[in-house]
Coordinates of C-alpha atoms in Angstrom, one line a residue:
M39 CA -15.7 -12.8 -10.0
T40 CA -15.6 -10.4 -7.0
P41 CA -12.3 -8.9 -5.7
N42 CA -12.3 -11.2 -2.7
S43 CA -13.4 -14.4 -4.4
P44 CA -11.5 -17.5 -3.3
T45 CA -11.8 -19.2 -6.6
G46 CA -9.3 -17.1 -8.6
A47 CA -7.2 -13.9 -8.6
P48 CA -8.7 -10.6 -9.6
S49 CA -6.6 -8.3 -11.8
F50 CA -5.2 -5.1 -10.4
T51 CA -7.5 -3.2 -12.7
D52 CA -10.4 -4.9 -11.0
L53 CA -9.0 -4.1 -7.5
L54 CA -8.8 -0.4 -8.3
G55 CA -12.0 -0.2 -10.3
I56 CA -14.6 2.3 -9.1
E57 CA -18.1 3.2 -10.4
D58 CA -19.1 6.8 -11.3
L59 CA -22.3 7.6 -9.4
D60 CA -22.5 11.3 -10.0
E61 CA -20.2 14.3 -10.3
N62 CA -17.5 14.0 -7.7
L63 CA -19.1 10.8 -6.3
F64 CA -17.8 7.2 -6.8
R65 CA -18.4 3.7 -5.4
G66 CA -16.0 0.8 -5.0
H67 CA -15.7 -2.6 -3.2
C68 CA -12.6 -3.6 -1.1
H69 CA -11.5 -7.0 0.0
A70 CA -10.5 -7.9 3.5
G71 CA -7.0 -7.3 4.8
A72 CA -7.8 -8.8 8.2
P73 CA -11.1 -10.6 9.2
L74 CA -14.0 -8.2 8.5
R75 CA -11.6 -5.3 7.9
A76 CA -11.2 -3.8 4.4
F77 CA -7.6 -3.7 3.2
G78 CA -6.4 -0.1 3.8
G79 CA -4.1 -0.1 0.8
Q80 CA -7.1 -0.8 -1.5
V81 CA -9.2 1.9 0.2
A82 CA -6.4 4.4 -0.3
A83 CA -5.9 3.4 -3.9
Q84 CA -9.6 3.7 -4.8
A85 CA -9.8 7.1 -3.0
L86 CA -6.8 8.3 -5.1
T87 CA -8.4 6.9 -8.2
S88 CA -11.6 8.8 -7.4
A89 CA -9.5 12.0 -6.9
G90 CA -7.7 11.5 -10.2
R91 CA -11.0 11.1 -12.1
T92 CA -11.7 14.8 -11.3
V93 CA -8.3 16.1 -12.5
E94 CA -7.1 16.8 -16.0
P95 CA -4.7 14.1 -17.3
A96 CA -1.9 16.6 -17.8
R97 CA -1.5 16.8 -14.0
R98 CA 0.1 13.9 -12.3
V99 CA -0.2 12.8 -8.7
H100 CA 2.8 13.9 -6.6
S101 CA 1.6 13.3 -3.0
L102 CA -1.2 11.9 -0.8
H103 CA -1.9 12.0 2.9
G104 CA -4.6 9.8 4.3
Y105 CA -6.1 8.9 7.7
F106 CA -7.8 5.6 8.6
L107 CA -10.7 6.6 10.9
R108 CA -12.7 3.4 11.1
P109 CA -12.3 -0.2 9.9
G110 CA -14.0 -0.6 6.6
D111 CA -16.5 -3.5 6.1
P112 CA -15.4 -5.6 3.1
R113 CA -19.0 -6.9 2.8
R114 CA -20.4 -3.5 1.9
P115 CA -19.6 -1.0 -0.9
I116 CA -17.6 2.2 -0.1
V117 CA -18.7 5.6 -1.4
Y118 CA -16.0 8.2 -2.2
Q119 CA -16.9 11.9 -2.1
V120 CA -14.4 14.2 -3.8
D121 CA -14.0 17.8 -2.9
R122 CA -12.3 19.9 -5.7
A123 CA -10.4 22.0 -3.2
R124 CA -8.2 23.9 -5.6
D125 CA -7.2 24.1 -9.3
G126 CA -4.2 26.4 -9.7
N127 CA -1.9 27.0 -12.7
S128 CA 0.5 24.2 -11.8
Y129 CA -1.0 22.4 -8.8
A130 CA -4.5 20.9 -8.1
T131 CA -5.7 19.6 -4.7
R132 CA -8.4 17.2 -4.0
R133 CA -9.9 16.0 -0.7
V134 CA -11.6 12.6 -0.6
T135 CA -13.9 11.1 2.1
A136 CA -14.6 7.4 2.0
L137 CA -18.0 6.6 3.5
Q138 CA -19.9 3.5 4.8
R139 CA -23.3 3.6 6.4
G140 CA -23.0 7.4 6.4
E141 CA -19.8 7.5 8.4
A142 CA -16.3 8.4 7.3
I143 CA -13.9 5.5 7.4
F144 CA -11.0 7.2 5.6
T145 CA -10.0 10.7 4.5
M146 CA -7.3 11.7 2.0
S147 CA -5.8 14.9 0.6
A148 CA -4.1 14.4 -2.7
S149 CA -2.0 16.9 -4.8
F150 CA -1.5 16.8 -8.5
K151 CA 0.9 19.0 -10.7
R152 CA 2.1 19.6 -14.2
P153 CA 5.5 18.1 -14.9
E154 CA 8.4 20.6 -15.2
S155 CA 12.1 20.5 -15.8
A156 CA 14.4 20.9 -12.8
G157 CA 17.6 19.7 -11.2
D158 CA 17.8 16.0 -10.0
R159 CA 19.4 14.2 -7.1
Q160 CA 18.5 11.1 -5.1
R161 CA 19.7 8.6 -2.5
T162 CA 21.5 5.6 -4.0
M163 CA 19.7 2.3 -4.0
P164 CA 21.4 -0.4 -1.9
P165 CA 23.0 -3.1 -4.2
V166 CA 20.8 -6.0 -2.9
P167 CA 20.1 -9.2 -4.7
G168 CA 17.5 -9.0 -7.5
P169 CA 14.1 -10.6 -7.3
E170 CA 15.0 -13.4 -9.7
E171 CA 17.7 -14.5 -7.1
L172 CA 15.2 -14.8 -4.3
P173 CA 12.5 -17.5 -3.3
D174 CA 8.8 -17.0 -3.7
P175 CA 7.4 -16.6 -0.1
Y176 CA 3.9 -17.6 -1.3
L177 CA 5.1 -21.2 -1.9
A178 CA 6.0 -21.5 1.8
W179 CA 2.8 -19.9 2.8
Q180 CA 0.8 -22.3 0.7
R181 CA 2.7 -25.2 2.2
D182 CA 2.4 -24.1 5.8
A183 CA -1.1 -22.7 5.8
P184 CA -2.9 -24.0 2.7
E185 CA -6.5 -23.1 3.8
E186 CA -5.5 -19.5 4.6
Y187 CA -3.6 -19.2 1.4
E188 CA -6.5 -20.4 -0.7
L189 CA -8.8 -17.8 0.9
S190 CA -6.3 -15.1 0.1
A191 CA -6.6 -15.3 -3.7
I192 CA -5.8 -11.5 -3.9
F193 CA -2.1 -12.2 -3.3
R194 CA -2.0 -14.1 -6.6
A195 CA -2.6 -10.7 -8.3
L196 CA 0.9 -9.5 -7.2
R197 CA 4.4 -10.8 -6.7
M198 CA 6.7 -10.3 -3.7
R199 CA 10.3 -11.3 -2.9
F200 CA 11.9 -10.7 0.5
V201 CA 15.6 -9.9 0.7
P202 CA 16.9 -12.1 3.6
A203 CA 18.9 -10.6 6.5
G204 CA 22.6 -10.9 5.8
A205 CA 22.2 -10.8 2.0
P206 CA 25.1 -9.1 0.2
G207 CA 24.6 -5.4 -0.4
L208 CA 22.2 -4.8 2.6
P209 CA 23.0 -1.7 4.6
P210 CA 23.8 -2.5 8.3
E211 CA 20.8 -2.4 10.6
L212 CA 21.1 0.5 13.0
P213 CA 20.3 -0.2 16.7
G214 CA 16.6 0.3 17.4
V215 CA 15.8 0.6 13.7
P216 CA 14.5 -2.7 12.3
Q217 CA 14.4 -2.9 8.5
Q218 CA 13.2 -5.0 5.6
F219 CA 13.7 -4.9 1.9
V220 CA 11.1 -6.3 -0.4
W221 CA 10.7 -6.5 -4.2
L222 CA 7.1 -5.9 -5.3
R223 CA 5.1 -5.7 -8.5
T224 CA 1.7 -6.5 -9.9
D225 CA 1.5 -10.0 -11.5
A226 CA -0.1 -8.9 -14.8
G227 CA 0.9 -5.9 -16.9
L228 CA -0.9 -2.6 -16.6
P229 CA -1.6 -0.1 -19.4
A230 CA 1.5 1.9 -20.1
D231 CA -0.6 4.9 -21.1
D232 CA -2.4 5.2 -17.7
P233 CA 0.0 6.8 -15.2
L234 CA -2.8 7.3 -12.7
L235 CA -3.4 3.5 -12.6
Q236 CA 0.3 2.9 -12.1
V237 CA 0.4 5.3 -9.2
C238 CA -2.7 3.9 -7.6
A239 CA -1.4 0.4 -8.0
L240 CA 1.8 1.4 -6.1
T241 CA -0.4 3.0 -3.4
Y242 CA -2.0 -0.4 -2.9
L243 CA 1.4 -2.2 -2.9
S244 CA 2.9 0.2 -0.4
D245 CA 0.5 -1.0 2.3
L246 CA 1.4 -4.7 2.1
T247 CA 4.5 -4.6 4.2
L248 CA 5.1 -1.2 5.7
A249 CA 2.9 -1.7 8.8
S250 CA 4.7 -5.0 9.5
T251 CA 8.0 -3.2 9.6
T252 CA 6.9 -1.4 12.8
A253 CA 6.5 -4.8 14.5
L254 CA 9.7 -6.5 13.3
H255 CA 11.3 -6.2 16.7
L256 CA 8.4 -8.5 18.0
Q257 CA 7.7 -10.8 15.0
P258 CA 8.4 -11.4 11.3
H259 CA 6.1 -10.5 8.4
R260 CA 3.1 -12.9 8.0
V261 CA 4.6 -14.8 5.1
H262 CA 7.5 -15.8 7.3
R263 CA 5.5 -16.5 10.5
V264 CA 3.9 -19.8 11.4
A265 CA 2.8 -18.9 14.9
E266 CA -0.2 -16.7 15.7
S267 CA 0.4 -12.9 15.7
R268 CA 1.7 -11.4 18.9
V269 CA 0.6 -7.9 18.2
A270 CA -2.5 -5.9 17.4
L271 CA -1.5 -4.0 14.2
A272 CA -3.6 -1.5 12.2
S273 CA -2.7 1.5 10.0
L274 CA -3.5 4.9 11.5
D275 CA -2.3 7.1 8.6
H276 CA -0.4 6.8 5.3
A277 CA 1.5 9.3 3.2
M278 CA 3.3 9.0 -0.1
W279 CA 5.3 11.2 -2.4
F280 CA 5.8 10.2 -6.1
H281 CA 9.2 11.6 -7.4
R282 CA 9.6 10.1 -10.9
P283 CA 7.8 8.1 -13.5
F284 CA 7.6 4.3 -12.9
R285 CA 5.7 1.2 -13.7
A286 CA 4.1 -0.8 -10.9
D287 CA 4.0 -3.9 -13.2
E288 CA 7.8 -4.0 -13.1
W289 CA 9.9 -5.0 -10.1
L290 CA 10.4 -2.2 -7.5
L291 CA 12.5 -2.5 -4.4
F292 CA 10.7 -1.3 -1.2
A293 CA 13.5 -0.4 1.3
Q294 CA 11.8 0.0 4.7
R295 CA 12.8 0.9 8.2
S296 CA 11.1 1.7 11.5
P297 CA 12.9 4.4 13.6
S298 CA 10.3 4.4 16.5
A299 CA 7.8 2.4 18.4
S300 CA 6.2 3.8 21.6
D301 CA 2.9 4.8 23.1
G302 CA 1.1 2.0 21.3
R303 CA 2.2 3.3 18.0
G304 CA 4.9 2.4 15.4
L305 CA 6.4 4.5 12.6
A306 CA 7.7 3.1 9.3
M307 CA 9.4 4.8 6.3
G308 CA 10.2 3.4 3.0
E309 CA 11.6 4.2 -0.5
F310 CA 10.7 2.6 -3.8
Y311 CA 13.5 2.0 -6.4
D312 CA 13.2 0.6 -9.9
R313 CA 15.6 -1.9 -11.4
D314 CA 17.8 0.9 -12.6
G315 CA 18.2 2.2 -9.1
V316 CA 16.0 5.3 -9.7
L317 CA 14.2 6.5 -6.6
V318 CA 10.5 6.7 -7.8
A319 CA 8.5 7.1 -4.6
S320 CA 8.6 7.4 -0.8
A321 CA 6.1 6.3 1.9
V322 CA 5.6 6.9 5.6
Q323 CA 3.0 5.2 7.8
E324 CA 2.1 5.2 11.5
T325 CA 0.4 2.2 12.9
L326 CA -1.5 1.1 16.0
L327 CA 1.0 -1.3 17.6
R328 CA 0.1 -3.2 20.8
E329 CA 1.5 -6.4 22.2
L330 CA -1.2 -9.0 22.8
R331 CA -1.7 -10.8 26.1
P332 CA -2.2 -14.6 25.9
G333 CA -5.8 -15.3 24.9
V334 CA -6.5 -11.9 23.4
P335 CA -7.7 -11.9 19.8
G336 CA -5.3 -10.4 17.3
A337 CA -7.7 -8.1 15.4
P338 CA -7.6 -4.6 16.9
K339 CA -10.7 -2.6 17.6
S340 CA -11.1 0.8 16.0
P341 CA -8.5 3.1 17.6

């Protein structure tokens, strides 16, 4: 079964799987996130997987910075070229270019380091309701748009629970700063002895709702929306920092907010917390954000 097969759900291992072509050269396939556009979170996750394949296991990913240059075609394979930019005593840096038809569609810089002992502090997680107390949004999606839901088999490889506005424990929303809180995890378990896979899985998950946060002043997330989209929305760049060990196959709270929208762009920031309230990762994304005029198709062109 291919990753975008409508007949069943792929595993997360399948979604992040890449083929070794040569030294520093890999190939993968990505499903669509929008019609005829490869899902950016999967492209970023496969790029990070490629980078990690060239780094000794003792070094763990601590950050990534990526730019989406062109929409990827989900009908074609993606080739990932890795540049081993630096291998220092503690840190290693890799640059990855994702290519289709000889053109770069995505670039990433990723940094890896050896773990070390140091002081520890973090922001406190808001005491929001847990995922077991919240409804499954996919049930409503299946009811309201069954054909679209059946074609999106990929979403059955993950779980998601939205914390509703007004829920106890939610911090007050600041003026001009829309926010959303979402519990996320992979549906099936991931190997506990593969920290790179855990990090790459979270990279994929981080792109599911962060872009929509920039448009919350105009419309809700897709799983809460019956009407057609009112905006053209596409990721421009994506950055993540991984602070502490975690498992992406266990529930993580993604606390997101958007402090700015202007000039056809939106900015969103988010933090991931595990069930014990440990801050495990942070993410920042800028999106192309344009309100659509009536009759204008929703899929944006390459920015």
